[in-house]
Amino acid sequence: MTLNAFAEARRFEAVVAVLDRHGRDPSKLIPILQAVQDEYRYLPEEIMTYVATALDVSPAKVYGVATFYGHFSLEPKGKHVLKICDGTACHVKGSGALVDALRSELRLEGKAKTTPDLLFTLETVSCLGACGLAPVLVVGDDVHGLVTKDEALRIVRDIKRAEASDGGN
Amino acid sequence: MAGTDTGRIRPGELEAIASAYAAASGAVRRRVVVCGGTGCIANGSTRVFERLRAALEAAGERVVVQLDVHDCSGASAHLSKSGCQGFCQVGPLVTIEPDGILYTRVKEADVDEIVASTFGRGEVVERLLYRDPVSGAAKRGKRDIDFYAKQERRVMHDCGAIDPEDLNEYIARGGYRAARKAIFDLAPAEICALVKDSGLRGRGGAGFPTGRKWELALRQSSPDKYIICNGDEGDPGAFMDRSVLEGNPHAVIEGMLIGARATGATIGYVYVRAEYPLAVQRVRKAVAAAMAAGFLGKDVMGSGIDFELRVMEGAGAFVCGEASAMVSSIMGNRGMPRPKPPRTAEKGLWGMPTVVNNVETLAQVAFIVENGAAEYRRLGTAGSAGTKTYALTGNVANTGLIEVPFGATLRHVVFDIGGGILNEDGKPDNGAFKAVQIGGPSGGCLTAEHLDVPMDFDSLGEIGAMVGSGGLVVMNDSTCMVQMARFFMQFTQRESCGKCVPCREGTQQILALLDDIIAGNGTLETLDLLEELCENVAASSLCGLGASAPAPVLSMLRQFRPEYEAHVVEKRCPTGQCAALSPLRIAPELCKGCTACGKKCPVGAIAGSPKQAHSIDPEKCIKCGACIAACKFDAIKKGAA
């Protein structure tokens, strides 16, 4: 087995485990795709095709489901995912300004959500249900409440600094 | 005696567990509850909890985090985490009983002082108490704080008080006795009749009578039936379902068990939004504990009835909150609604009868079965029995999750519980009140003239608003109602599933018209067209999403017509929120002529000599606001002088 083929087989190993865990049941397509995305941070096209074949449904069906739900991403996401809540309370309390500040800090232009170095993805999400803390910024699994522009920038700069020093080691 | 750790609990053992729990809890001197809801965790309550444990032990307290119902000797302090206590704004929250103390904004650094003062000397740490937003007076505990004292907490009575991960504590509060009664003492038709008599209506928005829904499902002769708990709480600004699932998951599970018994369902799903990871985790734990105790699974409580409960995470689609769309999503498809009839109670999951009930609805069922329909009706109005939870947010002094009887007025909620309005600078100022958006992106706007309208399904419907899921966003006079309408419209437009034309195309066109108004391209004709389009989309959409999507726009347009007219006729945004319609000007009396603004202006629109008042050329100005940020004297103003 060549190194490439070996890496390729490893790549699918995780999907097979996910499929087996859900009994290859087509009605479990959504939990399957959620688990796949947890593994790869997005839904690679060849993996979606693989899932379709394994569940005996058409690739179009898998693609249809993957594009319908907001949580699924067909593009690789950054290592650090920043989510700004754009629910009503956060909106009223200035989440729009946070988005602008972070987009300019991360130099995201046009419709780009992910930085070219795949370090950051910035997305707005609908209400996270933490309205008492509006505006809310979620970094990975950490929820930051009552976030100011300066604080948001500080969080991002801290991550950048930590990444830079990791890279140096 | 059996507990959760020794396996199944026999139905006759519930009372024994409750009294053992009471004995165990009576033996500890103090109970400390640290709020472990999403909001307080975000503010660091987990670290406060750990620090409290260490500090209490260091002070010689014998700390337990979960009471052992078999052996209550030896512990002196019971330290537990609760679900959301509703007052996230001043979190992390720590309550200490029996002292009746509520500490707010507790940081790790405060822990040693709490232990030394309250545990050591029985004194209160005054600086950690909640202060009245207007008078500034310190309040000792929940009983003294209007935010809590003026509520009527029924659904959320135990939410935020009990440890949601301790099944025994739920049982100690009377839990699973209603399910036992439903299974052993009542026939399915009797349960349906009881719930119908109670007047319970769905809390998800539409307000359909729950008992009638159950009866319809019961009548279907099908071997397989399902019950779904709708926890896909997508309305921005609403978080009651999250709080109930996080704070008292067994109440929802018990409600589903009773619903399953009433309808004959043998499989249930709890469909929770994936944005609520903590709620998902707590529900999964609670389901596992209920399984181990024999309250779920095969042969529930030894009755011969089977009820399997599965948990599914949503994947980020607002429309899945609609019953038929949710059914489609659970089957692994795109979550698109279908025309009705047949209702999902007749044909749902895999074509079988399926009851879909909201979290808050299900959390009330045990109370009804245990206490009867008359007791349930004691609160609320004739057409809307019981209580309703509201997520109170926006420009109001106290924000958080509250519960009041149906029929309570907006005045009571906003001023008594909410503590009044905050103005643009965040200061208490009731004169700054402008409106309240109720019911999120499906609801409408209430203004000062509606402050005394009783809030219930029917009264709100009559004035073009709705209870909806219960989001209440308070807005002060700096809020632009065109921008707000656009905010909600953008939300529903993004979430439209695209199946039917009126919703898919109509929401886009409504949004485009609002954008025209905001950009200064609107005319009076735009307003008429907007109104007509809204009415058509509402009348012709397939499901509730499209039918209610235009409601906020229509309601704001009708309540605030002069504000809309100012945008299109005078080309002026009265609140200065719409950049294109808010000319910038320099107040000469405030300008010191420091030239800072002129240096920042990207288009050279600011002229003036040093130490002389500057001015802005409206022809050149692009209203970017760079000068506002540059001015140290607050001399640059939006809108006409």
Short mmCIF file of C-alpha atoms in Angstrom, two decimals, chain A residues 68-69, chain B residues 230 232 271 314-327 329 333-336 545:
data_model
loop_
_atom_site.label_atom_id
_atom_site.label_comp_id
_atom_site.label_asym_id
_atom_site.label_seq_id
_atom_site.Cartn_x
_atom_site.Cartn_y
_atom_site.Cartn_z
CA PHE A 68 -30.32 22.99 3.63
CA TYR A 69 -29.08 23.22 7.20
CA ASN B 230 -40.10 20.66 20.05
CA ASP B 232 -35.93 23.88 18.25
CA TYR B 271 -35.48 17.74 19.14
CA GLY B 314 -31.11 20.21 15.09
CA ALA B 315 -28.75 21.38 12.39
CA GLY B 316 -29.56 25.05 12.12
CA ALA B 317 -32.81 25.63 10.30
CA PHE B 318 -35.44 27.89 11.85
CA VAL B 319 -38.24 26.38 9.76
CA CYS B 320 -37.76 23.03 11.55
CA GLY B 321 -39.67 24.52 14.46
CA GLU B 322 -42.77 23.98 12.27
CA ALA B 323 -44.24 20.57 13.10
CA SER B 324 -44.30 19.00 9.64
CA ALA B 325 -40.81 20.35 8.86
CA MET B 326 -39.51 18.91 12.11
CA VAL B 327 -40.99 15.54 11.22
CA SER B 329 -35.95 16.60 9.57
CA ASN B 333 -34.61 14.95 5.04
CA ARG B 334 -34.53 18.64 4.28
CA GLY B 335 -36.75 20.23 6.88
CA MET B 336 -39.53 21.50 4.65
CA LEU B 545 -43.10 30.90 8.80
#
